[in-house]
PDB file of C-alpha atoms in Angstrom:
ATOM      1  CA  SER V  13      -7.491 -21.527  -7.520  1.00 44.00           C
ATOM      2  CA  VAL V  14      -6.901 -25.189  -8.278  1.00 44.00           C
ATOM      3  CA  ALA V  15      -8.885 -28.022  -6.719  1.00 40.00           C
ATOM      4  CA  GLN V  16      -7.336 -31.441  -6.085  1.00 41.00           C
ATOM      5  CA  LYS V  17      -9.680 -34.404  -6.309  1.00 35.00           C
ATOM      6  CA  ASP V  18      -7.681 -36.578  -3.949  1.00 35.00           C
ATOM      7  CA  ARG V  19      -4.431 -36.741  -2.053  1.00 33.00           C
ATOM      8  CA  GLU V  20      -2.872 -39.654  -3.943  1.00 35.00           C
ATOM      9  CA  VAL V  21      -0.258 -37.540  -5.724  1.00 37.00           C
ATOM     10  CA  ILE V  22       2.467 -39.673  -7.287  1.00 36.00           C
ATOM     11  CA  PRO V  23       5.869 -38.500  -5.992  1.00 43.00           C
ATOM     12  CA  ALA V  24       7.318 -36.022  -8.469  1.00 52.00           C
ATOM     13  CA  VAL V  25      10.863 -35.866  -7.159  1.00 48.00           C
ATOM     14  CA  SER V  26      12.557 -38.564  -5.109  1.00 44.00           C
ATOM     15  CA  SER V  27      11.936 -41.636  -7.261  1.00 47.00           C
ATOM     16  CA  VAL V  28      13.028 -40.027 -10.516  1.00 46.00           C
ATOM     17  CA  LYS V  29      16.309 -41.332 -11.936  1.00 52.00           C
ATOM     18  CA  ARG V  30      16.397 -39.612 -15.296  1.00 54.00           C
ATOM     19  CA  PRO V  31      14.146 -36.719 -16.425  1.00 56.00           C
ATOM     20  CA  SER V  32      11.790 -37.672 -19.236  1.00 68.00           C
ATOM     21  CA  TYR V  33      11.800 -34.143 -20.700  1.00 82.00           C
ATOM     22  CA  THR V  34      14.617 -32.209 -22.331  1.00 90.00           C
ATOM     23  CA  ARG V  35      15.555 -28.773 -21.062  1.00 93.00           C
ATOM     24  CA  LYS V  36      13.826 -27.033 -23.970  1.00 95.00           C
ATOM     25  CA  GLU V  37      10.669 -29.080 -23.513  1.00 94.00           C
ATOM     26  CA  LEU V  38      10.421 -28.221 -19.823  1.00 95.00           C
ATOM     27  CA  GLU V  39      11.115 -24.547 -20.555  1.00 96.00           C
ATOM     28  CA  ARG V  40       8.302 -24.575 -23.078  1.00 96.00           C
ATOM     29  CA  LEU V  41       5.898 -26.358 -20.710  1.00 95.00           C
ATOM     30  CA  TRP V  42       6.507 -24.135 -17.687  1.00 97.00           C
ATOM     31  CA  SER V  43       6.696 -20.935 -19.733  1.00 98.00           C
ATOM     32  CA  THR V  44       3.378 -21.797 -21.372  1.00 97.00           C
ATOM     33  CA  ARG V  45       1.687 -22.378 -18.026  1.00 97.00           C
ATOM     34  CA  ALA V  46       3.185 -19.188 -16.607  1.00 98.00           C
ATOM     35  CA  GLY V  47       2.150 -17.332 -19.752  1.00 98.00           C
ATOM     36  CA  GLU V  48      -1.456 -18.387 -19.270  1.00 97.00           C
ATOM     37  CA  GLU V  49      -1.413 -16.013 -16.295  1.00 97.00           C
ATOM     38  CA  GLY V  50       0.490 -13.325 -18.170  1.00 97.00           C
ATOM     39  CA  ALA V  51       3.871 -14.123 -16.584  1.00 98.00           C
ATOM     40  CA  ALA V  52       7.263 -13.955 -18.319  1.00 98.00           C
ATOM     41  CA  PRO V  53       9.138 -17.091 -19.499  1.00 98.00           C
ATOM     42  CA  ILE V  54      11.215 -19.520 -17.407  1.00 98.00           C
ATOM     43  CA  PHE V  55      14.582 -20.900 -18.498  1.00 98.00           C
ATOM     44  CA  PHE V  56      16.926 -23.618 -17.234  1.00 97.00           C
ATOM     45  CA  VAL V  57      20.680 -23.006 -17.266  1.00 97.00           C
ATOM     46  CA  ASN V  58      23.451 -25.425 -16.329  1.00 96.00           C
ATOM     47  CA  ASP V  59      27.094 -24.474 -16.835  1.00 95.00           C
ATOM     48  CA  VAL V  60      28.270 -26.740 -13.997  1.00 95.00           C
ATOM     49  CA  ASN V  61      27.569 -30.334 -15.063  1.00 95.00           C
ATOM     50  CA  ASP V  62      25.548 -32.355 -17.572  1.00 92.00           C
ATOM     51  CA  GLU V  63      22.319 -32.504 -15.551  1.00 92.00           C
ATOM     52  CA  GLU V  64      19.649 -31.521 -18.059  1.00 91.00           C
ATOM     53  CA  ILE V  65      16.938 -30.341 -15.635  1.00 93.00           C
ATOM     54  CA  PRO V  66      16.220 -30.613 -11.877  1.00 93.00           C
ATOM     55  CA  MET V  67      15.304 -34.064 -10.570  1.00 89.00           C
ATOM     56  CA  LEU V  68      11.545 -34.008 -10.915  1.00 87.00           C
ATOM     57  CA  ASP V  69       9.161 -35.657 -13.333  1.00 84.00           C
ATOM     58  CA  PRO V  70       7.503 -32.974 -15.493  1.00 84.00           C
ATOM     59  CA  LYS V  71       4.700 -35.393 -16.399  1.00 86.00           C
ATOM     60  CA  LYS V  72       3.639 -35.591 -12.748  1.00 90.00           C
ATOM     61  CA  PHE V  73       4.721 -32.219 -11.367  1.00 94.00           C
ATOM     62  CA  ILE V  74       1.990 -29.553 -11.601  1.00 95.00           C
ATOM     63  CA  TYR V  75       3.261 -26.057 -12.375  1.00 97.00           C
ATOM     64  CA  LEU V  76       1.318 -23.324 -10.519  1.00 97.00           C
ATOM     65  CA  GLU V  77       2.493 -19.776 -11.218  1.00 98.00           C
ATOM     66  CA  SER V  78       0.396 -17.978  -8.592  1.00 96.00           C
ATOM     67  CA  GLN V  79      -2.270 -20.254  -7.102  1.00 94.00           C
ATOM     68  CA  TYR V  80      -2.467 -22.987  -4.481  1.00 95.00           C
ATOM     69  CA  LEU V  81      -3.661 -26.531  -5.045  1.00 94.00           C
ATOM     70  CA  TYR V  82      -6.597 -27.309  -2.743  1.00 90.00           C
ATOM     71  CA  ASN V  83      -8.175 -30.492  -1.464  1.00 81.00           C
ATOM     72  CA  ILE V  84     -11.704 -30.627  -2.811  1.00 72.00           C
ATOM     73  CA  SER V  85     -13.034 -31.247   0.710  1.00 71.00           C
ATOM     74  CA  ASP V  86     -11.221 -28.173   2.054  1.00 74.00           C
ATOM     75  CA  GLY V  87     -11.228 -25.771  -0.878  1.00 76.00           C
ATOM     76  CA  PRO V  88     -10.190 -22.142  -1.241  1.00 79.00           C
ATOM     77  CA  PRO V  89     -11.609 -19.475   1.065  1.00 78.00           C
ATOM     78  CA  ASP V  90     -15.092 -18.232   0.226  1.00 80.00           C
ATOM     79  CA  ASP V  91     -14.715 -14.846  -1.459  1.00 78.00           C
ATOM     80  CA  GLY V  92     -17.966 -13.798   0.165  1.00 79.00           C
ATOM     81  CA  PHE V  93     -15.936 -13.039   3.295  1.00 81.00           C
ATOM     82  CA  MET V  94     -13.666 -10.595   1.489  1.00 86.00           C
ATOM     83  CA  GLN V  95     -13.982  -6.872   2.033  1.00 88.00           C
ATOM     84  CA  SER V  96     -14.239  -4.925  -1.222  1.00 91.00           C
ATOM     85  CA  CYS V  97     -14.104  -1.302  -2.271  1.00 94.00           C
ATOM     86  CA  GLU V  98     -15.955   0.912  -4.729  1.00 95.00           C
ATOM     87  CA  CYS V  99     -12.964   3.150  -5.383  1.00 94.00           C
ATOM     88  CA  ARG V 100     -12.050   4.301  -8.847  1.00 91.00           C
ATOM     89  CA  THR V 101      -8.675   5.482  -7.560  1.00 92.00           C
ATOM     90  CA  CYS V 102      -7.796   3.862  -4.242  1.00 96.00           C
ATOM     91  CA  ASN V 103      -6.484   5.900  -1.324  1.00 95.00           C
ATOM     92  CA  ALA V 104      -5.279   3.913   1.683  1.00 95.00           C
ATOM     93  CA  SER V 105      -6.977   6.160   4.220  1.00 92.00           C
ATOM     94  CA  LEU V 106     -10.331   5.838   2.432  1.00 94.00           C
ATOM     95  CA  CYS V 107     -10.284   2.420   0.743  1.00 96.00           C
ATOM     96  CA  SER V 108     -12.565   0.017   2.623  1.00 94.00           C
ATOM     97  CA  CYS V 109     -10.269  -2.910   1.730  1.00 93.00           C
ATOM     98  CA  GLN V 110      -7.778  -1.440   4.185  1.00 93.00           C
ATOM     99  CA  ASP V 111     -10.176  -1.403   7.154  1.00 91.00           C
ATOM    100  CA  ASP V 112      -8.324  -4.332   8.764  1.00 90.00           C
ATOM    101  CA  SER V 113      -4.860  -3.196   7.734  1.00 92.00           C
ATOM    102  CA  GLU V 114      -2.336  -2.447  10.480  1.00 90.00           C
ATOM    103  CA  ILE V 115       0.170  -0.740   8.195  1.00 92.00           C
ATOM    104  CA  LEU V 116       0.680   2.888   9.222  1.00 89.00           C
ATOM    105  CA  ASP V 117       3.030   5.639   8.116  1.00 86.00           C
ATOM    106  CA  GLU V 118       5.144   7.855  10.387  1.00 86.00           C
ATOM    107  CA  GLU V 119       2.099   9.981  11.135  1.00 87.00           C
ATOM    108  CA  GLU V 120       0.101   6.905  12.207  1.00 88.00           C
ATOM    109  CA  THR V 121      -2.072   7.197   9.107  1.00 90.00           C
ATOM    110  CA  ARG V 122      -3.147   4.099   7.244  1.00 92.00           C
ATOM    111  CA  THR V 123      -0.968   3.557   4.175  1.00 93.00           C
ATOM    112  CA  PHE V 124      -0.454   1.063   1.394  1.00 95.00           C
ATOM    113  CA  ALA V 125       2.474  -1.348   1.539  1.00 95.00           C
ATOM    114  CA  TYR V 126       3.626  -0.116  -1.867  1.00 96.00           C
ATOM    115  CA  SER V 127       4.792   3.098  -3.478  1.00 95.00           C
ATOM    116  CA  GLY V 128       5.182   3.298  -7.215  1.00 95.00           C
ATOM    117  CA  GLY V 129       4.699  -0.457  -7.476  1.00 96.00           C
ATOM    118  CA  LEU V 130       7.551  -1.194  -5.046  1.00 97.00           C
ATOM    119  CA  PHE V 131       7.245  -2.638  -1.541  1.00 97.00           C
ATOM    120  CA  THR V 132       8.057   0.025   1.054  1.00 94.00           C
ATOM    121  CA  PHE V 133       9.208  -2.285   3.880  1.00 90.00           C
ATOM    122  CA  ASP V 134       6.913  -0.484   6.331  1.00 82.00           C
ATOM    123  CA  THR V 135       6.086  -4.017   7.468  1.00 79.00           C
ATOM    124  CA  LEU V 136       7.294  -7.573   7.042  1.00 76.00           C
ATOM    125  CA  THR V 137       5.161  -9.001   9.842  1.00 75.00           C
ATOM    126  CA  ASN V 138       1.653  -7.593   9.321  1.00 83.00           C
ATOM    127  CA  TYR V 139      -0.603  -8.917   6.600  1.00 91.00           C
ATOM    128  CA  VAL V 140      -0.587  -6.823   3.452  1.00 96.00           C
ATOM    129  CA  ILE V 141      -4.170  -6.526   2.190  1.00 95.00           C
ATOM    130  CA  GLU V 142      -4.558  -5.927  -1.538  1.00 96.00           C
ATOM    131  CA  CYS V 143      -7.699  -5.104  -3.453  1.00 96.00           C
ATOM    132  CA  ASN V 144      -9.438  -8.120  -4.929  1.00 94.00           C
ATOM    133  CA  LYS V 145     -11.683  -9.334  -7.741  1.00 93.00           C
ATOM    134  CA  ARG V 146     -14.789  -7.911  -6.047  1.00 93.00           C
ATOM    135  CA  CYS V 147     -13.358  -4.385  -5.996  1.00 95.00           C
ATOM    136  CA  GLN V 148     -14.261  -1.687  -8.530  1.00 95.00           C
ATOM    137  CA  CYS V 149     -10.662  -0.482  -9.041  1.00 96.00           C
ATOM    138  CA  ASP V 150      -8.644  -1.662 -12.054  1.00 95.00           C
ATOM    139  CA  ARG V 151      -5.423  -3.700 -12.307  1.00 92.00           C
ATOM    140  CA  ASN V 152      -3.299  -0.531 -12.048  1.00 94.00           C
ATOM    141  CA  CYS V 153      -4.551   0.148  -8.520  1.00 96.00           C
ATOM    142  CA  PRO V 154      -1.628   0.983  -6.160  1.00 96.00           C
ATOM    143  CA  SER V 155      -2.938  -1.758  -3.875  1.00 96.00           C
ATOM    144  CA  ARG V 156      -2.579  -4.502  -6.516  1.00 97.00           C
ATOM    145  CA  VAL V 157       1.085  -5.467  -6.760  1.00 98.00           C
ATOM    146  CA  ALA V 158       1.865  -9.008  -5.574  1.00 98.00           C
ATOM    147  CA  GLN V 159      -1.055 -10.304  -7.638  1.00 97.00           C
ATOM    148  CA  ARG V 160       0.283  -8.825 -10.875  1.00 97.00           C
ATOM    149  CA  PRO V 161       1.860 -11.223 -13.371  1.00 97.00           C
ATOM    150  CA  ARG V 162       5.638 -11.590 -13.099  1.00 98.00           C
ATOM    151  CA  ALA V 163       7.138  -9.209 -15.677  1.00 97.00           C
ATOM    152  CA  PHE V 164      10.746 -10.474 -15.784  1.00 97.00           C
ATOM    153  CA  PRO V 165      12.196 -13.775 -17.064  1.00 98.00           C
ATOM    154  CA  ILE V 166      13.414 -16.308 -14.503  1.00 98.00           C
ATOM    155  CA  GLN V 167      16.453 -18.564 -14.832  1.00 98.00           C
ATOM    156  CA  ILE V 168      16.541 -21.754 -12.779  1.00 98.00           C
ATOM    157  CA  PHE V 169      20.261 -22.477 -12.810  1.00 98.00           C
ATOM    158  CA  ARG V 170      22.709 -25.042 -11.443  1.00 97.00           C
ATOM    159  CA  THR V 171      24.852 -23.546  -8.698  1.00 95.00           C
ATOM    160  CA  GLU V 172      28.342 -24.691  -7.756  1.00 93.00           C
ATOM    161  CA  ARG V 173      27.485 -25.762  -4.197  1.00 90.00           C
ATOM    162  CA  CYS V 174      23.750 -25.559  -3.557  1.00 91.00           C
ATOM    163  CA  GLY V 175      22.067 -27.582  -6.290  1.00 93.00           C
ATOM    164  CA  TRP V 176      19.603 -25.665  -8.433  1.00 96.00           C
ATOM    165  CA  GLY V 177      18.931 -22.024  -7.626  1.00 97.00           C
ATOM    166  CA  VAL V 178      17.061 -19.057  -9.086  1.00 98.00           C
ATOM    167  CA  ARG V 179      18.093 -15.751 -10.617  1.00 98.00           C
ATOM    168  CA  ALA V 180      16.476 -13.022 -12.677  1.00 98.00           C
ATOM    169  CA  ALA V 181      17.731 -12.282 -16.160  1.00 93.00           C
ATOM    170  CA  VAL V 182      17.406  -8.529 -15.483  1.00 97.00           C
ATOM    171  CA  SER V 183      18.338  -6.137 -12.690  1.00 98.00           C
ATOM    172  CA  LEU V 184      15.709  -5.690  -9.969  1.00 98.00           C
ATOM    173  CA  PRO V 185      15.389  -2.517  -7.853  1.00 98.00           C
ATOM    174  CA  LYS V 186      14.859  -2.756  -4.110  1.00 98.00           C
ATOM    175  CA  GLY V 187      11.194  -3.330  -3.338  1.00 98.00           C
ATOM    176  CA  SER V 188      10.472  -5.331  -6.483  1.00 98.00           C
ATOM    177  CA  VAL V 189       7.897  -8.026  -5.748  1.00 98.00           C
ATOM    178  CA  LEU V 190       9.203 -11.171  -7.417  1.00 98.00           C
ATOM    179  CA  GLY V 191       6.389 -13.681  -7.025  1.00 98.00           C
ATOM    180  CA  VAL V 192       4.589 -15.881  -4.511  1.00 98.00           C
ATOM    181  CA  TYR V 193       5.293 -19.349  -3.154  1.00 97.00           C
ATOM    182  CA  THR V 194       2.821 -21.885  -4.521  1.00 97.00           C
ATOM    183  CA  GLY V 195       2.061 -25.557  -3.998  1.00 96.00           C
ATOM    184  CA  ASP V 196      -0.353 -27.857  -2.222  1.00 94.00           C
ATOM    185  CA  ARG V 197      -2.033 -25.995   0.619  1.00 93.00           C
ATOM    186  CA  LYS V 198      -2.441 -28.375   3.540  1.00 89.00           C
ATOM    187  CA  VAL V 199      -3.407 -28.426   7.173  1.00 86.00           C
ATOM    188  CA  THR V 200      -0.164 -28.609   9.143  1.00 84.00           C
ATOM    189  CA  SER V 201      -1.077 -31.979  10.654  1.00 82.00           C
ATOM    190  CA  GLU V 202      -1.178 -33.490   7.122  1.00 81.00           C
ATOM    191  CA  LEU V 203       2.400 -32.577   6.255  1.00 82.00           C
ATOM    192  CA  ASP V 204       5.050 -35.148   5.416  1.00 76.00           C
ATOM    193  CA  THR V 205       7.887 -34.340   7.820  1.00 69.00           C
ATOM    194  CA  GLY V 206      10.410 -35.646   5.310  1.00 70.00           C
ATOM    195  CA  ARG V 207       9.657 -32.760   2.951  1.00 73.00           C
ATOM    196  CA  ALA V 208      10.562 -29.853   5.236  1.00 72.00           C
ATOM    197  CA  SER V 209      12.712 -28.162   2.588  1.00 77.00           C
ATOM    198  CA  TYR V 210       9.659 -27.799   0.314  1.00 88.00           C
ATOM    199  CA  VAL V 211       7.212 -26.566   2.974  1.00 90.00           C
ATOM    200  CA  PHE V 212       6.349 -22.952   3.763  1.00 90.00           C
ATOM    201  CA  ASN V 213       4.397 -22.276   6.943  1.00 88.00           C
ATOM    202  CA  LEU V 214       1.460 -19.890   6.409  1.00 87.00           C
ATOM    203  CA  ASP V 215       0.846 -19.202  10.093  1.00 76.00           C
ATOM    204  CA  PHE V 216       2.939 -16.063  10.110  1.00 64.00           C
ATOM    205  CA  HIS V 217       1.699 -15.154  13.570  1.00 58.00           C
ATOM    206  CA  GLU V 218       2.347 -18.312  15.555  1.00 51.00           C
ATOM    207  CA  ASP V 219       0.126 -17.348  18.465  1.00 49.00           C
ATOM    208  CA  VAL V 220      -3.091 -17.151  16.448  1.00 48.00           C
ATOM    209  CA  ARG V 221      -3.977 -20.837  16.369  1.00 50.00           C
ATOM    210  CA  ASP V 222      -3.061 -24.338  17.396  1.00 58.00           C
ATOM    211  CA  PRO V 223       0.014 -25.180  15.224  1.00 56.00           C
ATOM    212  CA  SER V 224      -1.380 -28.633  14.437  1.00 57.00           C
ATOM    213  CA  SER V 225      -4.442 -27.070  12.774  1.00 62.00           C
ATOM    214  CA  GLY V 226      -2.640 -24.279  10.935  1.00 85.00           C
ATOM    215  CA  TYR V 227      -1.885 -24.155   7.223  1.00 89.00           C
ATOM    216  CA  ALA V 228       1.243 -24.645   5.157  1.00 91.00           C
ATOM    217  CA  VAL V 229       2.161 -24.944   1.482  1.00 94.00           C
ATOM    218  CA  ASP V 230       3.962 -28.065   0.240  1.00 94.00           C
ATOM    219  CA  ALA V 231       5.781 -27.582  -3.092  1.00 95.00           C
ATOM    220  CA  TYR V 232       7.050 -31.161  -3.379  1.00 92.00           C
ATOM    221  CA  SER V 233       4.661 -32.316  -6.138  1.00 93.00           C
ATOM    222  CA  CYS V 234       3.394 -28.969  -7.404  1.00 95.00           C
ATOM    223  CA  GLY V 235       4.506 -25.374  -7.293  1.00 97.00           C
ATOM    224  CA  ASN V 236       6.509 -22.842  -9.269  1.00 98.00           C
ATOM    225  CA  TRP V 237      10.059 -21.535  -9.683  1.00 98.00           C
ATOM    226  CA  THR V 238      10.156 -20.222  -6.085  1.00 98.00           C
ATOM    227  CA  ARG V 239      10.637 -23.796  -4.794  1.00 97.00           C
ATOM    228  CA  PHE V 240      14.228 -23.536  -6.068  1.00 97.00           C
ATOM    229  CA  ILE V 241      15.099 -20.411  -4.065  1.00 97.00           C
ATOM    230  CA  ASN V 242      18.070 -21.283  -1.865  1.00 95.00           C
ATOM    231  CA  HIS V 243      18.890 -20.203   1.670  1.00 94.00           C
ATOM    232  CA  SER V 244      21.441 -17.555   2.570  1.00 94.00           C
ATOM    233  CA  CYS V 245      22.348 -16.107   5.949  1.00 93.00           C
ATOM    234  CA  ASP V 246      22.624 -12.771   4.120  1.00 95.00           C
ATOM    235  CA  PRO V 247      19.703 -13.033   1.677  1.00 96.00           C
ATOM    236  CA  VAL V 248      18.937 -10.570  -1.106  1.00 98.00           C
ATOM    237  CA  CYS V 249      15.196 -11.210  -0.711  1.00 97.00           C
ATOM    238  CA  SER V 250      12.688 -11.081   2.116  1.00 96.00           C
ATOM    239  CA  HIS V 251       9.135 -12.395   2.277  1.00 94.00           C
ATOM    240  CA  TYR V 252       5.836 -11.092   3.623  1.00 94.00           C
ATOM    241  CA  PRO V 253       2.228 -12.368   3.913  1.00 94.00           C
ATOM    242  CA  VAL V 254      -0.264 -10.868   1.490  1.00 96.00           C
ATOM    243  CA  VAL V 255      -3.957 -11.511   0.842  1.00 94.00           C
ATOM    244  CA  TRP V 256      -6.169 -10.729  -2.128  1.00 95.00           C
ATOM    245  CA  ASP V 257      -8.224 -13.936  -2.401  1.00 91.00           C
ATOM    246  CA  SER V 258      -8.785 -14.473   1.331  1.00 88.00           C
ATOM    247  CA  VAL V 259      -8.830 -12.420   4.536  1.00 85.00           C
ATOM    248  CA  PRO V 260      -6.209 -12.219   7.314  1.00 86.00           C
ATOM    249  CA  MET V 261      -8.369 -14.012   9.897  1.00 85.00           C
ATOM    250  CA  MET V 262      -8.323 -17.168   7.733  1.00 85.00           C
ATOM    251  CA  HIS V 263      -4.512 -17.385   8.040  1.00 87.00           C
ATOM    252  CA  GLN V 264      -4.095 -18.529   4.451  1.00 89.00           C
ATOM    253  CA  PRO V 265      -2.089 -15.711   2.852  1.00 93.00           C
ATOM    254  CA  LYS V 266       0.212 -15.902  -0.112  1.00 95.00           C
ATOM    255  CA  MET V 267       3.893 -15.578   0.791  1.00 96.00           C
ATOM    256  CA  ALA V 268       5.398 -12.957  -1.499  1.00 97.00           C
ATOM    257  CA  PHE V 269       9.114 -12.561  -2.152  1.00 98.00           C
ATOM    258  CA  VAL V 270      10.579  -9.055  -2.423  1.00 98.00           C
ATOM    259  CA  ALA V 271      14.046  -7.693  -3.248  1.00 98.00           C
ATOM    260  CA  ASN V 272      15.463  -6.203  -0.040  1.00 97.00           C
ATOM    261  CA  ARG V 273      18.226  -4.400  -1.971  1.00 98.00           C
ATOM    262  CA  ASP V 274      19.033  -3.550  -5.575  1.00 98.00           C
ATOM    263  CA  ILE V 275      19.800  -6.884  -7.242  1.00 98.00           C
ATOM    264  CA  PRO V 276      22.049  -6.950 -10.339  1.00 98.00           C
ATOM    265  CA  ALA V 277      21.009  -9.174 -13.242  1.00 98.00           C
ATOM    266  CA  LYS V 278      21.857 -12.883 -12.821  1.00 97.00           C
ATOM    267  CA  THR V 279      22.470 -12.568  -9.069  1.00 98.00           C
ATOM    268  CA  GLU V 280      21.099 -15.595  -7.224  1.00 98.00           C
ATOM    269  CA  LEU V 281      17.821 -14.887  -5.440  1.00 98.00           C
ATOM    270  CA  THR V 282      17.990 -16.098  -1.843  1.00 97.00           C
ATOM    271  CA  ILE V 283      15.980 -15.906   1.372  1.00 95.00           C
ATOM    272  CA  ASP V 284      16.746 -16.768   4.983  1.00 93.00           C
ATOM    273  CA  TYR V 285      14.890 -20.014   5.711  1.00 88.00           C
ATOM    274  CA  CYS V 286      14.757 -19.062   9.397  1.00 81.00           C
ATOM    275  CA  PRO V 287      14.964 -15.286   9.880  1.00 81.00           C
ATOM    276  CA  GLN V 288      14.284 -15.739  13.606  1.00 73.00           C
ATOM    277  CA  ALA V 289      17.863 -16.984  13.934  1.00 69.00           C
ATOM    278  CA  ARG V 290      19.183 -13.547  13.023  1.00 65.00           C
ATOM    279  CA  LYS V 291      17.240 -12.151  15.975  1.00 59.00           C
ATOM    280  CA  GLY V 292      18.699 -14.693  18.393  1.00 55.00           C
ATOM    281  CA  LYS V 293      15.408 -16.416  19.148  1.00 50.00           C
ATOM    282  CA  GLY V 294      15.278 -19.851  20.783  1.00 48.00           C
ATOM    283  CA  LYS V 295      16.425 -23.082  19.192  1.00 47.00           C
ATOM    284  CA  ALA V 296      16.921 -21.400  15.836  1.00 48.00           C
ATOM    285  CA  ARG V 297      20.284 -20.238  17.208  1.00 52.00           C
ATOM    286  CA  THR V 298      21.353 -23.728  18.272  1.00 55.00           C
ATOM    287  CA  LYS V 299      22.536 -26.433  15.902  1.00 56.00           C
ATOM    288  CA  VAL V 300      21.013 -29.857  16.486  1.00 58.00           C
ATOM    289  CA  PRO V 301      22.204 -33.162  14.935  1.00 63.00           C
ATOM    290  CA  SER V 302      19.469 -33.198  12.250  1.00 67.00           C
ATOM    291  CA  THR V 303      20.189 -29.633  11.112  1.00 76.00           C
ATOM    292  CA  PRO V 304      21.915 -29.450   7.701  1.00 84.00           C
ATOM    293  CA  ASP V 305      25.146 -27.500   7.327  1.00 87.00           C
ATOM    294  CA  CYS V 306      24.964 -24.155   5.558  1.00 90.00           C
ATOM    295  CA  VAL V 307      27.327 -23.458   2.665  1.00 89.00           C
ATOM    296  CA  CYS V 308      25.898 -20.085   1.596  1.00 90.00           C
ATOM    297  CA  GLY V 309      29.317 -18.427   1.855  1.00 88.00           C
ATOM    298  CA  ALA V 310      28.033 -15.236   3.484  1.00 91.00           C
ATOM    299  CA  ARG V 311      30.361 -13.440   5.899  1.00 91.00           C
ATOM    300  CA  ASN V 312      27.753 -13.818   8.620  1.00 90.00           C
ATOM    301  CA  CYS V 313      27.017 -17.488   7.820  1.00 91.00           C
ATOM    302  CA  ARG V 314      25.607 -19.307  10.871  1.00 88.00           C
ATOM    303  CA  GLY V 315      27.063 -22.607   9.671  1.00 87.00           C
ATOM    304  CA  PHE V 316      23.739 -24.452   9.625  1.00 84.00           C
ATOM    305  CA  ILE V 317      20.214 -24.170   8.243  1.00 84.00           C
ATOM    306  CA  TYR V 318      17.324 -24.512  10.639  1.00 74.00           C
ATOM    307  CA  LEU V 319      14.264 -25.795   8.749  1.00 66.00           C
ATOM    308  CA  LYS V 320      11.357 -24.788  10.945  1.00 59.00           C
TER     309      LYS V 320
END
């Protein structure tokens, strides 16, 4: 985890007129920081215009491959609350880490969310509980997947219509866990409403707490490559809440991205910013004046993007 000494972060995006780093320098910086956690390199590609890199200031933006930034007065969850196991080879029906898991197979037996290192899509709504640093199992445990270092190179590339986007340099099979959304973890009431496109709500189950006291992740001034993932009404990726350094009751999971189909190399990685709209729920189906138009180009495009 990363602790932040204060909240006076200098804006890393909006006030920047010309990037102070070259493309190669930023690739080297971000790839080095990702590599410190064992993750593959990051590249920037622009075949559309002469914009060298995205409009952020690399000297002020903090790259975080897999961790949140925390306020020192409200730091990361105490790992003393985490359940741990003494397994040498974990079995979902026996592993004590899974005591609070609600993921069941067709026979109503407790099961892991992964098979052969791939997400099984048995759930997208329940918390996935992975083994953690207090457990006796090793890094090859079948219940340690989202926490593994990213094994494939990422290209942050300039799209024709949607600014900068993200793609993998290699093909990804369905169920591949791509990474987690990172940034400044904040109480919802602290959020800057003008940064909605950089904010990911961590209260996956909206009925569990007062929304004003829930948690969210703001990737405006710090984060990783996932902040460039664009919206699509027919996305190739889904997301799910996963914990390995906290517990579900704390409502501070990581949000992991997963391929919901086989994805060919250099296909743009996209998610639906408001999946509730596909289910016809509430105001997410109704365009309001402040809602941006959608230009994803999907056959089922709703015509607008609802930023919750």
